[in-house]
Structures are given as C-alpha cells and as structure tokens.
Short mmCIF file of C-alpha atoms in Angstrom, two decimals:
data_model
loop_
_atom_site.label_atom_id
_atom_site.label_comp_id
_atom_site.label_asym_id
_atom_site.label_seq_id
_atom_site.Cartn_x
_atom_site.Cartn_y
_atom_site.Cartn_z
CA MET A 863 0.00 0.00 0.00
CA ILE A 864 2.72 2.47 0.91
CA GLY A 865 6.46 2.20 0.49
CA ALA A 866 9.75 3.94 -0.04
CA GLN A 867 12.23 3.40 -2.86
CA ARG A 868 15.82 4.43 -2.16
CA LEU A 869 14.54 7.17 0.08
CA THR A 870 17.18 9.67 1.13
CA LYS A 871 16.62 12.63 3.40
CA LYS A 872 19.16 15.24 4.38
CA PHE A 873 18.81 18.21 6.68
CA GLY A 874 21.59 20.52 5.63
CA LYS A 875 24.71 18.36 5.66
CA LYS A 876 23.24 15.78 7.99
CA GLN A 877 21.99 12.69 6.22
CA VAL A 878 19.19 11.07 8.19
CA LEU A 879 17.87 8.50 5.72
CA GLN A 880 20.21 6.64 3.41
CA GLU A 881 18.56 5.03 0.39
CA LEU A 882 15.95 3.41 2.57
CA SER A 883 13.69 1.01 0.72
CA PHE A 884 10.73 -0.78 2.22
CA SER A 885 7.09 -1.43 1.41
CA PHE A 886 4.21 -1.80 3.84
CA GLY A 887 1.23 -3.86 2.79
CA GLU A 888 -1.82 -4.78 4.80
CA GLY A 889 -1.19 -5.77 8.39
CA ILE A 890 0.36 -4.41 11.54
CA TYR A 891 4.01 -3.38 11.34
CA GLY A 892 6.32 -2.46 14.16
CA LEU A 893 8.95 0.12 13.26
CA VAL A 894 11.77 -0.07 15.78
CA GLY A 895 15.23 1.35 16.15
CA PRO A 896 17.43 3.30 18.53
CA ASN A 897 17.02 7.02 19.14
CA GLY A 898 18.15 8.98 16.11
CA ALA A 899 17.80 6.02 13.77
CA GLY A 900 15.48 7.96 11.49
CA LYS A 901 12.12 6.38 12.33
CA THR A 902 10.16 9.61 12.71
CA THR A 903 11.85 11.17 9.69
CA PHE A 904 10.95 8.06 7.69
CA LEU A 905 7.33 8.26 8.76
CA ARG A 906 7.15 11.96 7.94
CA CYS A 907 8.59 11.31 4.50
CA LEU A 908 6.06 8.53 3.94
CA ILE A 909 3.11 10.80 4.57
CA GLY A 910 4.53 13.74 2.66
CA VAL A 911 5.32 16.04 5.56
CA TYR A 912 8.98 16.04 4.50
CA PRO A 913 9.84 16.02 0.81
CA PRO A 914 12.58 13.46 0.08
CA THR A 915 16.04 14.65 -0.87
CA ALA A 916 16.23 11.70 -3.24
CA GLY A 917 14.21 8.58 -3.97
CA ARG A 918 10.47 8.46 -3.76
CA VAL A 919 7.48 7.33 -1.81
CA LEU A 920 4.72 5.37 -3.50
CA TYR A 921 1.18 5.12 -2.24
CA ASN A 922 -1.02 2.53 -3.96
CA GLY A 923 1.55 2.33 -6.73
CA ALA A 924 1.73 6.04 -7.51
CA PRO A 925 4.19 8.67 -6.24
CA VAL A 926 2.91 10.61 -3.26
CA GLY A 927 2.01 14.19 -4.12
CA ARG A 928 -0.84 16.65 -4.42
CA LYS A 929 -2.70 14.34 -6.80
CA ASN A 930 -2.01 11.29 -4.65
CA ASP A 931 -2.38 12.79 -1.19
CA VAL A 932 -1.74 10.19 1.48
CA THR A 933 -3.11 12.41 4.23
CA ARG A 934 -6.63 12.00 2.82
CA HIS A 935 -6.48 8.31 3.76
CA LEU A 936 -4.41 8.62 6.89
CA GLY A 937 -4.92 8.35 10.60
CA TYR A 938 -1.82 9.81 12.22
CA LEU A 939 -0.67 10.13 15.80
CA PRO A 940 2.62 12.05 15.92
CA GLN A 941 5.16 11.71 18.69
CA LYS A 942 4.15 15.12 19.99
CA PHE A 943 0.40 15.53 19.86
CA GLY A 944 -1.61 18.48 20.94
CA ILE A 945 -4.62 20.35 19.71
CA TYR A 946 -6.48 23.54 20.51
CA PRO A 947 -6.41 23.56 24.30
CA GLU A 948 -9.56 25.68 24.72
CA LEU A 949 -11.78 23.30 22.78
CA THR A 950 -13.57 20.52 24.58
CA VAL A 951 -12.67 16.90 23.84
CA TRP A 952 -15.80 16.56 21.72
CA GLU A 953 -15.09 19.76 19.79
CA ALA A 954 -11.49 18.71 19.19
CA MET A 955 -12.74 15.43 17.73
CA GLU A 956 -15.25 17.34 15.61
CA TYR A 957 -12.46 19.53 14.35
CA LEU A 958 -10.37 16.49 13.44
CA CYS A 959 -13.38 15.02 11.65
CA VAL A 960 -13.76 18.20 9.62
CA ILE A 961 -10.13 18.35 8.55
CA LYS A 962 -10.02 14.62 7.84
CA GLY A 963 -13.09 14.85 5.65
CA VAL A 964 -15.33 12.57 7.70
CA PRO A 965 -18.89 12.95 6.29
CA LYS A 966 -21.10 15.11 8.50
CA ALA A 967 -23.71 12.39 8.90
CA ALA A 968 -21.15 9.95 10.29
CA ARG A 969 -19.34 12.26 12.70
CA LYS A 970 -21.42 11.91 15.84
CA LYS A 971 -21.36 8.12 15.78
CA GLN A 972 -17.67 7.98 14.90
CA ILE A 973 -16.70 10.39 17.67
CA GLU A 974 -18.73 8.53 20.28
CA GLN A 975 -17.30 5.21 19.19
CA LYS A 976 -13.68 6.32 19.20
CA LEU A 977 -13.89 8.20 22.48
CA GLU A 978 -15.50 5.13 24.02
CA GLN A 979 -12.67 2.97 22.68
CA VAL A 980 -10.02 5.13 24.35
CA ASN A 981 -12.07 5.60 27.52
CA LEU A 982 -12.55 9.34 27.13
CA LEU A 983 -16.27 9.56 26.50
CA ALA A 984 -16.90 10.61 30.09
CA ARG A 985 -14.55 13.56 29.55
CA ARG A 986 -16.21 14.75 26.34
CA ASP A 987 -17.02 18.15 27.81
CA SER A 988 -13.61 18.72 29.41
CA ARG A 989 -11.27 21.24 27.88
CA VAL A 990 -8.31 19.67 26.12
CA GLY A 991 -6.00 21.92 28.11
CA ALA A 992 -7.34 20.44 31.35
CA LEU A 993 -6.49 16.83 30.41
CA SER A 994 -3.49 14.95 31.73
CA GLY A 995 -0.68 14.00 29.35
CA GLY A 996 -1.93 10.43 29.08
CA MET A 997 -5.45 11.60 28.32
CA VAL A 998 -4.21 13.93 25.60
CA ARG A 999 -2.38 10.97 24.12
CA ARG A 1000 -5.59 8.94 24.18
CA LEU A 1001 -7.39 11.82 22.51
CA GLY A 1002 -4.72 11.79 19.82
CA LEU A 1003 -5.27 8.08 19.33
CA ALA A 1004 -9.03 8.61 19.04
CA GLY A 1005 -8.34 11.34 16.51
CA ALA A 1006 -6.14 8.99 14.49
CA LEU A 1007 -8.81 6.29 14.52
CA VAL A 1008 -11.73 8.50 13.56
CA GLY A 1009 -12.68 8.10 9.93
CA ASP A 1010 -11.45 4.48 9.83
CA SER A 1011 -8.59 5.39 7.53
CA PRO A 1012 -6.94 2.57 5.58
CA LEU A 1013 -3.50 3.76 6.68
CA LEU A 1014 -2.78 4.25 10.36
CA ILE A 1015 0.58 5.57 11.54
CA LEU A 1016 1.21 5.82 15.27
CA ASP A 1017 4.48 7.28 16.49
CA GLU A 1018 5.18 6.24 20.11
CA PRO A 1019 1.47 5.68 20.73
CA THR A 1020 1.78 4.34 24.28
CA ALA A 1021 4.13 7.02 25.60
CA GLY A 1022 2.67 8.38 28.82
CA LEU A 1023 -0.04 5.71 29.12
CA ASP A 1024 -0.46 3.74 32.33
CA PRO A 1025 -0.38 -0.08 32.13
CA GLU A 1026 -4.16 -0.36 32.03
CA GLU A 1027 -4.36 2.10 29.13
CA ARG A 1028 -1.53 0.36 27.34
CA MET A 1029 -3.51 -2.87 27.52
CA ARG A 1030 -6.59 -1.05 26.21
CA PHE A 1031 -4.49 0.35 23.38
CA LYS A 1032 -3.25 -3.13 22.45
CA ASN A 1033 -6.81 -4.41 22.36
CA ILE A 1034 -7.81 -1.54 20.08
CA ILE A 1035 -4.99 -2.24 17.66
CA ARG A 1036 -5.72 -5.96 17.69
CA SER A 1037 -9.34 -5.24 16.81
CA LEU A 1038 -8.30 -3.31 13.70
CA GLY A 1039 -8.68 -5.94 11.15
CA GLY A 1040 -9.18 -6.18 7.49
CA GLU A 1041 -7.51 -4.32 4.70
CA ARG A 1042 -5.62 -1.79 6.70
CA THR A 1043 -1.97 -0.90 7.08
CA VAL A 1044 -0.93 -0.06 10.62
CA ILE A 1045 2.58 1.16 11.37
CA LEU A 1046 3.60 1.45 15.00
CA SER A 1047 6.82 3.21 15.75
CA THR A 1048 7.86 2.39 19.27
CA HIS A 1049 10.66 1.56 21.66
CA ILE A 1050 8.55 -0.87 23.64
CA MET A 1051 9.44 -4.29 22.30
CA GLU A 1052 6.77 -5.90 24.39
CA ASP A 1053 4.09 -4.01 22.45
CA VAL A 1054 5.71 -4.84 19.15
CA GLU A 1055 5.95 -8.51 19.99
CA ALA A 1056 2.32 -8.66 21.10
CA LEU A 1057 0.79 -6.77 18.20
CA CYS A 1058 2.90 -6.84 15.09
CA GLN A 1059 2.93 -9.33 12.29
CA GLN A 1060 6.06 -7.77 10.86
CA ILE A 1061 8.89 -5.94 12.59
CA VAL A 1062 11.07 -3.49 10.71
CA ILE A 1063 14.36 -2.52 12.32
CA VAL A 1064 15.79 0.85 11.31
CA ASN A 1065 19.28 1.96 12.21
CA GLN A 1066 21.38 4.84 10.91
CA GLY A 1067 18.81 5.73 8.30
CA ARG A 1068 18.45 2.26 6.79
CA VAL A 1069 16.24 -0.78 7.23
CA ILE A 1070 18.65 -3.36 8.57
CA ALA A 1071 16.21 -6.21 9.11
CA ALA A 1072 12.57 -7.03 8.71
CA GLY A 1073 10.56 -10.12 9.50
CA SER A 1074 8.00 -11.67 11.76
CA PRO A 1075 8.63 -11.58 15.52
CA LYS A 1076 9.80 -15.20 15.33
CA GLU A 1077 12.24 -14.37 12.55
CA ILE A 1078 13.62 -11.36 14.39
CA ALA A 1079 14.07 -13.43 17.53
CA SER A 1080 15.85 -16.10 15.50
CA LEU A 1081 18.51 -13.54 14.54
CA ALA A 1082 20.00 -14.19 17.97
CA ASP A 1083 19.68 -18.00 17.77
CA GLY A 1084 22.61 -19.64 19.43
CA MET A 1085 23.89 -16.30 20.68
CA THR A 1086 21.75 -15.66 23.72
CA TYR A 1087 22.84 -16.62 27.22
CA GLU A 1088 21.99 -16.01 30.83
CA ILE A 1089 24.90 -15.24 33.11
CA PRO A 1090 24.45 -14.96 36.88
CA GLU A 1091 24.86 -11.35 37.98
CA GLY A 1092 28.34 -10.73 39.23
CA GLU A 1093 30.04 -13.11 36.83
CA THR A 1094 32.17 -11.81 34.01
CA VAL A 1095 30.33 -10.86 30.88
CA PRO A 1096 32.24 -11.65 27.64
CA GLU A 1097 33.91 -8.66 26.05
CA LYS A 1098 31.87 -8.51 22.86
CA ALA A 1099 28.54 -9.12 24.49
CA VAL A 1100 25.56 -6.84 24.84
CA VAL A 1101 23.32 -7.08 27.85
CA SER A 1102 19.73 -7.06 26.67
CA LYS A 1103 18.01 -7.43 30.03
CA ILE A 1104 18.41 -8.19 33.72
CA THR A 1105 16.09 -11.00 34.78
CA GLU A 1106 15.35 -12.61 38.08
CA HIS A 1107 14.22 -16.13 38.77
CA ASP A 1108 14.79 -18.83 41.36
CA GLY A 1109 15.82 -16.09 43.75
CA GLN A 1110 18.78 -15.05 41.63
CA ARG A 1111 19.45 -12.23 39.18
CA PHE A 1112 20.85 -12.92 35.74
CA CYS A 1113 22.23 -10.83 32.89
CA ARG A 1114 20.76 -11.82 29.58
CA VAL A 1115 23.44 -11.30 26.93
CA VAL A 1116 23.71 -11.57 23.18
CA THR A 1117 27.17 -12.46 21.93
CA THR A 1118 28.99 -14.41 19.25
CA ALA A 1119 31.98 -14.90 21.54
CA PRO A 1120 32.37 -18.08 23.58
CA CYS A 1121 30.31 -17.72 26.72
CA SER A 1122 30.07 -19.73 29.92
CA GLY A 1123 26.47 -18.71 30.55
CA THR A 1124 23.40 -20.87 30.08
CA PRO A 1125 22.11 -20.81 26.49
CA VAL A 1126 18.50 -19.63 26.30
CA LEU A 1127 15.92 -19.21 23.59
CA PRO A 1128 16.16 -15.70 22.17
CA THR A 1129 13.31 -13.22 22.32
CA VAL A 1130 12.44 -10.48 19.85
CA GLU A 1131 14.32 -8.06 22.04
CA ASP A 1132 17.46 -10.18 21.84
CA GLY A 1133 17.24 -10.34 18.06
CA TYR A 1134 16.67 -6.58 17.92
CA ILE A 1135 19.62 -5.81 20.18
CA GLY A 1136 21.83 -8.16 18.23
CA ALA A 1137 20.91 -6.52 14.91
CA VAL A 1138 21.26 -2.96 16.15
CA GLU A 1139 24.54 -3.56 17.95
CA GLY A 1140 25.98 -5.27 14.90
CA ILE A 1141 26.48 -8.57 16.68
CA VAL A 1142 24.21 -10.31 14.24
CA HIS A 1143 25.08 -9.95 10.58
CA VAL A 1144 21.62 -9.65 9.18
CA GLU A 1145 22.70 -9.96 5.57
CA LYS A 1146 23.60 -13.55 6.28
CA THR A 1147 20.17 -14.30 7.67
CA GLY A 1148 18.37 -13.18 4.54
CA LEU A 1149 16.11 -10.91 6.52
CA LEU A 1150 17.42 -7.69 5.02
CA LEU A 1151 14.85 -6.37 2.59
CA MET B 626 -16.41 25.39 6.45
CA LEU B 627 -17.64 28.01 8.93
CA LYS B 628 -17.67 25.39 11.66
CA LYS B 629 -13.89 25.19 11.41
CA GLN B 630 -13.59 28.97 11.58
CA GLY B 631 -15.84 28.88 14.62
CA PHE B 632 -13.40 26.51 16.33
CA TYR B 633 -10.49 28.84 15.53
CA PHE B 634 -12.19 31.76 17.25
CA LYS B 635 -13.43 29.65 20.13
CA ASN B 636 -9.93 28.45 20.87
CA ILE B 637 -8.51 31.93 21.36
CA LYS B 638 -11.10 32.39 24.10
CA SER B 639 -11.10 35.84 25.72
CA LEU B 640 -8.43 37.11 23.31
CA PHE B 641 -11.14 37.02 20.63
CA TRP B 642 -12.85 39.98 22.27
CA VAL B 643 -9.94 42.42 22.18
CA PRO B 644 -10.57 43.73 18.62
CA ILE B 645 -14.32 43.65 19.31
CA VAL B 646 -13.87 45.86 22.38
CA LEU B 647 -11.64 48.19 20.37
CA LEU B 648 -14.01 48.49 17.42
CA PHE B 649 -17.35 48.52 19.24
CA ILE B 650 -16.57 50.19 22.54
CA LEU B 651 -13.35 52.19 22.60
CA ILE B 652 -13.50 53.74 19.15
CA PRO B 653 -17.20 54.68 19.33
CA VAL B 654 -16.49 56.27 22.74
CA VAL B 655 -13.64 58.29 21.21
CA ILE B 656 -15.84 59.30 18.28
CA GLY B 657 -18.67 60.33 20.58
CA THR B 658 -16.36 62.28 22.89
CA LEU B 659 -14.69 64.21 20.08
CA TYR B 660 -18.02 64.83 18.36
CA ASN B 661 -19.39 66.40 21.53
CA THR B 662 -16.31 68.37 22.57
CA MET B 663 -15.45 69.70 19.10
CA ALA B 664 -18.97 70.17 17.80
CA GLU B 665 -18.10 73.56 16.23
CA GLN B 666 -15.01 72.31 14.44
CA GLU B 667 -16.20 69.43 12.32
CA ALA B 668 -13.19 69.21 10.04
CA ALA B 669 -10.71 69.34 12.91
CA ALA B 670 -12.68 66.77 14.90
CA LEU B 671 -12.90 64.42 11.96
CA GLN B 672 -9.19 64.78 11.24
CA GLN B 673 -8.43 64.04 14.88
CA MET B 674 -10.59 60.94 14.79
CA LEU B 675 -9.03 59.66 11.60
CA ARG B 676 -5.57 60.26 13.03
CA ILE B 677 -6.50 58.14 16.03
CA PHE B 678 -7.87 55.48 13.70
CA GLN B 679 -4.59 55.29 11.84
CA GLN B 680 -2.68 54.91 15.11
CA VAL B 681 -4.56 51.91 16.45
CA ILE B 682 -6.62 50.18 13.78
CA PRO B 683 -3.79 48.70 11.70
CA LEU B 684 -2.01 47.34 14.77
CA PHE B 685 -5.02 45.27 15.81
CA SER B 686 -5.75 44.03 12.30
CA THR B 687 -3.39 41.07 12.88
CA TRP B 688 -4.61 40.18 16.36
CA TRP B 689 -6.87 37.29 15.42
CA LEU B 690 -4.41 36.01 12.83
CA VAL B 691 -1.54 35.78 15.31
CA PHE B 692 -3.50 33.92 17.95
CA ILE B 693 -5.23 31.54 15.52
CA LEU B 694 -1.99 30.59 13.78
CA ARG B 695 -0.25 30.16 17.13
CA GLU B 696 -1.31 26.51 17.25
CA TYR B 697 -0.05 25.90 13.71
CA ILE B 698 3.35 27.50 14.20
CA ASP B 699 4.23 27.47 17.90
CA GLY B 700 1.79 25.06 19.50
CA ASP B 701 1.83 21.35 20.34
CA GLY B 702 -0.73 20.83 17.62
CA ALA B 703 1.63 22.03 14.89
CA GLU B 704 2.49 18.61 13.52
CA ILE B 705 -1.00 17.10 13.41
CA LEU B 706 -2.51 20.28 11.98
CA TYR B 707 0.25 20.64 9.41
CA THR B 708 -0.12 17.00 8.36
CA TYR B 709 -3.82 17.26 7.64
CA GLU B 710 -4.00 20.88 6.56
CA GLY B 711 -0.57 22.19 5.64
CA VAL B 712 1.23 19.79 3.34
CA TYR B 713 -0.65 20.78 0.19
CA ARG B 714 -2.82 23.60 1.49
CA SER B 715 -1.90 27.14 2.44
CA LYS B 716 -3.13 29.30 5.28
CA LEU B 717 -3.52 32.23 2.89
CA GLY B 718 -7.29 31.78 2.86
CA LEU B 719 -7.41 31.91 6.65
CA VAL B 720 -5.16 35.00 6.70
CA LEU B 721 -7.46 36.84 4.30
CA PHE B 722 -10.54 35.60 6.16
CA THR B 723 -9.41 37.09 9.49
CA LEU B 724 -8.55 40.37 7.80
CA ALA B 725 -11.90 40.45 5.98
CA CYS B 726 -13.73 39.88 9.28
CA TYR B 727 -11.82 42.72 10.89
CA LEU B 728 -12.44 45.13 8.01
CA ALA B 729 -16.11 44.18 7.91
CA LEU B 730 -16.47 45.08 11.58
CA LEU B 731 -14.39 48.24 11.09
CA ALA B 732 -16.93 49.37 8.51
CA PHE B 733 -19.41 49.88 11.37
CA ASP B 734 -17.15 52.55 12.88
CA TYR B 735 -16.85 54.32 9.56
CA ALA B 736 -20.61 54.04 9.08
CA PHE B 737 -21.05 55.64 12.52
CA LEU B 738 -18.75 58.46 11.44
CA SER B 739 -20.76 58.88 8.22
CA VAL B 740 -23.93 59.28 10.22
CA LEU B 741 -22.38 61.93 12.50
CA TYR B 742 -20.57 63.78 9.70
CA ALA B 743 -22.97 63.28 6.84
CA LYS B 744 -21.48 65.99 4.61
CA TRP B 745 -18.06 64.33 4.79
CA THR B 746 -19.28 60.87 3.80
CA SER B 747 -17.22 60.49 0.65
CA ILE B 748 -14.03 61.51 2.46
CA ILE B 749 -14.76 59.08 5.27
CA TRP B 750 -15.16 56.13 2.93
CA VAL B 751 -12.03 57.06 0.98
CA ASP B 752 -10.25 56.91 4.30
CA TYR B 753 -11.79 53.46 4.89
CA VAL B 754 -10.24 52.26 1.65
CA LYS B 755 -6.90 53.71 2.73
CA MET B 756 -7.21 51.95 6.08
CA GLY B 757 -7.96 48.67 4.34
CA VAL B 758 -4.76 48.99 2.32
CA VAL B 759 -2.69 49.77 5.42
CA CYS B 760 -4.21 46.80 7.26
CA LEU B 761 -3.41 44.61 4.26
CA PHE B 762 0.21 45.77 4.50
CA PHE B 763 0.40 44.94 8.21
CA THR B 764 -1.23 41.56 7.68
CA GLY B 765 1.18 40.70 4.89
CA LEU B 766 4.14 41.77 7.00
CA THR B 767 2.96 39.74 10.00
CA TYR B 768 2.18 36.67 7.85
CA LEU B 769 5.67 36.80 6.34
CA VAL B 770 7.55 37.32 9.60
CA MET B 771 5.61 34.56 11.36
CA TYR B 772 6.71 31.96 8.86
CA LEU B 773 10.16 33.46 8.33
CA LEU B 774 11.02 33.36 12.02
CA ARG B 775 8.69 30.44 12.89
CA SER B 776 7.09 32.51 15.61
CA THR B 777 3.67 34.12 15.83
CA ILE B 778 4.79 36.55 18.51
CA ALA B 779 7.67 37.71 16.29
CA GLY B 780 5.09 38.54 13.64
CA MET B 781 3.10 40.68 16.01
CA VAL B 782 6.17 42.33 17.53
CA CYS B 783 7.49 43.19 14.08
CA SER B 784 4.33 45.14 13.24
CA ILE B 785 4.44 46.97 16.57
CA LEU B 786 8.13 47.81 16.13
CA TYR B 787 7.47 49.14 12.65
CA TYR B 788 4.75 51.42 13.95
CA PHE B 789 6.81 52.77 16.84
CA ALA B 790 9.92 53.20 14.71
CA ILE B 791 8.00 55.28 12.19
CA SER B 792 6.09 57.21 14.82
CA LEU B 793 8.88 57.99 17.26
CA SER B 794 11.32 58.96 14.53
CA GLY B 795 8.82 61.50 13.21
CA GLN B 796 8.71 59.82 9.83
CA MET B 797 4.98 59.25 9.62
CA SER B 798 4.72 61.41 6.55
CA ASN B 799 7.81 60.05 4.84
CA PRO B 800 6.38 58.48 1.71
CA PHE B 801 9.35 56.16 1.23
CA ILE B 802 9.19 54.26 4.49
CA SER B 803 5.83 55.01 6.03
CA VAL B 804 2.54 53.47 4.96
CA TYR B 805 0.68 56.07 7.02
CA PHE B 806 -0.85 59.37 6.01
CA ASP B 807 0.10 61.80 8.72
CA TYR B 808 -2.65 64.32 9.27
CA GLY B 809 -0.69 66.37 11.75
CA GLY B 810 2.80 66.67 10.36
CA GLY B 811 3.73 66.48 6.74
CA GLN B 812 0.27 66.30 5.28
CA THR B 813 -2.83 68.44 5.72
CA GLY B 814 -6.38 67.68 4.91
CA PHE B 815 -7.89 64.34 4.28
CA VAL B 816 -6.97 61.44 2.08
CA SER B 817 -8.27 62.16 -1.40
CA PRO B 818 -8.97 59.72 -4.23
CA MET B 819 -5.82 61.09 -5.87
CA ASP B 820 -3.84 60.21 -2.74
CA LEU B 821 -5.22 56.69 -3.02
CA LYS B 822 -3.82 56.43 -6.51
CA THR B 823 -0.47 58.10 -5.93
CA ARG B 824 0.25 57.00 -2.42
CA TYR B 825 -1.73 53.89 -1.63
CA ILE B 826 -1.62 51.96 -4.88
CA PRO B 827 2.13 51.50 -4.28
CA VAL B 828 1.37 50.38 -0.71
CA LEU B 829 -1.14 47.92 -2.14
CA PHE B 830 1.52 46.51 -4.43
CA LEU B 831 3.93 46.32 -1.51
CA ALA B 832 1.33 44.45 0.53
CA ALA B 833 0.77 42.05 -2.38
CA ALA B 834 4.52 41.44 -2.57
CA LEU B 835 4.62 40.69 1.16
CA PHE B 836 1.77 38.24 0.77
CA ALA B 837 3.51 36.55 -2.14
CA LEU B 838 6.76 36.21 -0.18
CA ALA B 839 4.86 34.97 2.84
CA TYR B 840 3.03 32.38 0.74
CA ILE B 841 6.31 31.13 -0.73
CA ARG B 842 7.87 30.98 2.72
CA GLU B 843 4.86 29.14 4.08
CA ARG B 844 5.09 26.50 1.34
CA GLN B 845 8.71 25.97 2.32
CA TYR B 846 7.80 25.67 5.98
CA ARG B 847 8.47 22.31 7.57
CA ILE B 848 7.73 21.14 11.06
CA HIS B 849 10.66 20.17 13.26
#
C-alpha cells in the first residue's frame, strides 16, 4: 500500500535516511530502532510532511504528491500531539473530523465510538487543556482512529499511558482488522511482539532487518545466554536485560563470543539488540529487505 | 467550512474579544467624545478621529491572525494540523478571512462616522479604503515574519516595532518608508482619491509582494 524506494533525506549536511527502501502492505508493522535512527523522519517522508532529498514514496503504486495525497487516507498520531487547548474533547474530535473529511452524517457516531474505545467519553465536555498527558495521548489516538482510515501511523502511541491504558491500546490495535496498514513506531518491544505481524528494524537511516517476531528473535539464535549477575560478561557481548528467577538475578546477553552462561531461547528483544549492535550480521540471515 | 472557523475563534477564548472591544466600545467612545467636545469644528474633529484610527486600527488588524496561527506554528498541535492541513494547502485563505472579518467590523465605525458627519461621507469612505490597504500591508508583514522566524509573537512584535519606529522617529509622513498618512505633520487635509492612486496603490503593491513572499515561505515551511 505504501512504500519507499531508495529514500534519502538530508537536513543541511546531515543525512538522516540513506537510500531506505521498504514497502508496507496490509497488516500491523512495528517500526523499531534506537534514538536517532530515522524512524520519525521516515514516517514523515512517507506521509509527505517532508519532501525526500532523493528517492520516492509510493502510495497505492503512484508517487505521493498533491494528486495522490496520502493524508486524505491517513490516521496519524505524531510523537508530539496536541490540539487547541480551549476546545472541549468533543469539539477537538469534531475539528479532526472536519479536517479529515469525515462525512457530516457519520461524525457523531464515529466520535462517540472512538472516544468510548479510548475511555474518554466521560470527559467529552472537558477542555483539552485540562487533560493529563496520558489523556491527551488517548485523545490523539481517538483522533487517528476517527474516519477508519486505511493507513494508520502511530508514532510512540503508548508514551505516557499507564499499564491499564496500554492494555486497552493493544486491544484496540488488535481489533483493527481487514484491509488496513498499521505502522507502530515504538521503543517498547513488548508491544511490538504482542501486536505486530512484521517488525522493521531501522538503524542509521536504513532498514537493517525485517521479519515476523519469530524471525527477528531467531537472529539471535545460538547467541543468547543467561549469566548470573556478578560473573564476568564476555567482552563482545551486549546485555539485553536483567532478569530474576529462582531467587537469583541474571544478565541476559547476546554475543557471538564463547560464553560460559546458560544458552537460552532468544526473544524479539534479543534479536533486535543483536541486529542494532551489529552482533548479528543480518545480511547472512536473509532478513534484510 | 464556517464550523472550522468557529473553532479557531473559540480556541482563542477571551483574546477574541480584544478587537471587538476596540471596534465597538473604545473607538465609538472616542468618536462620541470628540463629536461632543469639538462640535463647532467638524473638520478638525474628523481629522483628529481619523488620526487616532490610523494609530490603532492597523495594529489590531493582525490580532486574530496571530492567535489563531499560534497553534499551527508554535503550539503542540503544529504537527498534526500541518499533516492534515498544511502539506498541500496554504493558510492564505485563513489570513485573508481574518482580515476580511476585521475590516467588515471596522466598517461599522466608519458608518457611525458617516452618520455623524454626513457631509463628509465620501471623504470618510475614501479613508476606509486607505485603512484597508494599510491593514493589508500589516497583515502581509505579520504573515511573512511569522513563517520566516517560525514565531507568531515575532510577527506581532514586528508590526508593533514598525509602527513605533515610524512614529517615534517623526517619519509618519515620509512616503518612502511610512505606509501612514500623517494628518498632523507632513500632510494636511484628508486622504483624497488622488492620494489613493499616488500613495496607496504602491502600498497595495507592496502588501501584495509581502503576501507573495509569505506564501512562498509558508510553502517551504516544515515542522521540526
């Protein structure tokens, strides 16, 4: 549905995206990568907010532009979301309906439905400026969902949400079925693992690996160990997590070096860490797209 | 479409009322006071009133624009609003809409003047046209500076600085740098239709140039 071909983006002399190529079809995609990898820039280029320096973005087979405006079919939640603070929650949703082109006859039902989904219906008459950060985020999510757009892009959607709201968010995303493309950009691997059919790892302006959660986890096959805390960690190892079980704490490491720790089955997070830290050579795995 | 405009004005809350108070309370009070105190000197009273108009009316012509565009340029909503409304669409229509609203309301003050000074009606409405051109200049300047410096407050401050620089330096009647028509200093009498052609057509072109530059700058604008 939407994809980039050799997408390059520079800001002055700084190159943020380097000939990035990837296509998103129907389904739920997790876009992950370290800070500064280029995820947000990539998303903004996809939807036309940033014009590419080189390369192109295609939406439904045609280059994105005024005549093929992605934003007409888009539900977007940016990393930093806000909206007119003096409007009420209901009015803010109405405003988003107007600018997204939701037909007048459908607005009331859509707004009620989406506010109910994000648990904000009871606050419909509250001013946006009076909401907490988490509530504003939920409003942003409702605004992205309204109109049932075929393309949904959510940049750090669960930032600022409490655990109960994060669970509600996951249920909402899971319920989005059918012929829709959903792209979640997030640091929370747990969310990605639970929701996404495909995970795309971006680092230094390029897609370095992409695959199902199982495939991403398998990147660290045979390279993941648990070492009791306090014992020496091999030199070329990356600690992905500290775990605790049987009354003891362990460092979970990903390494290609010989290791005295207990081999364990890798998780998505281990595969991700291995790819980003360069421990895993993704070209060899065939997962580089 | 008007629903959206309604949301713009609702969001600026009490700030919406500032130009309304100016146009429907303060200025009519000034008009009434001068009309009563200078009843025997119609021409002088009218000149005084029009001089006051030129001091304050253009400055407030950008008030609504600055506070409405605040969310687009400075606010947390900049990215979401730009995504849905800014990538292929300009704010030029909104800029002109706010100015048109202001000038439409200003017409009531000039109509009030016409009623009080019936024999000076044609002069009064020529002055209204002049005022419209000056407001267009200020709006174009503010629109450009806002997008040039990525700050709505900078846009407003720029207009205020321009006014004070011209006024305090005594250059109100300098035709090369001032868009005003100084009734007290360099000029005498009222704005005539000939003054509109010789003096204010160039200002109109200047305003159009500012709008064009502002539009270009806006199309180059990118969120951070």
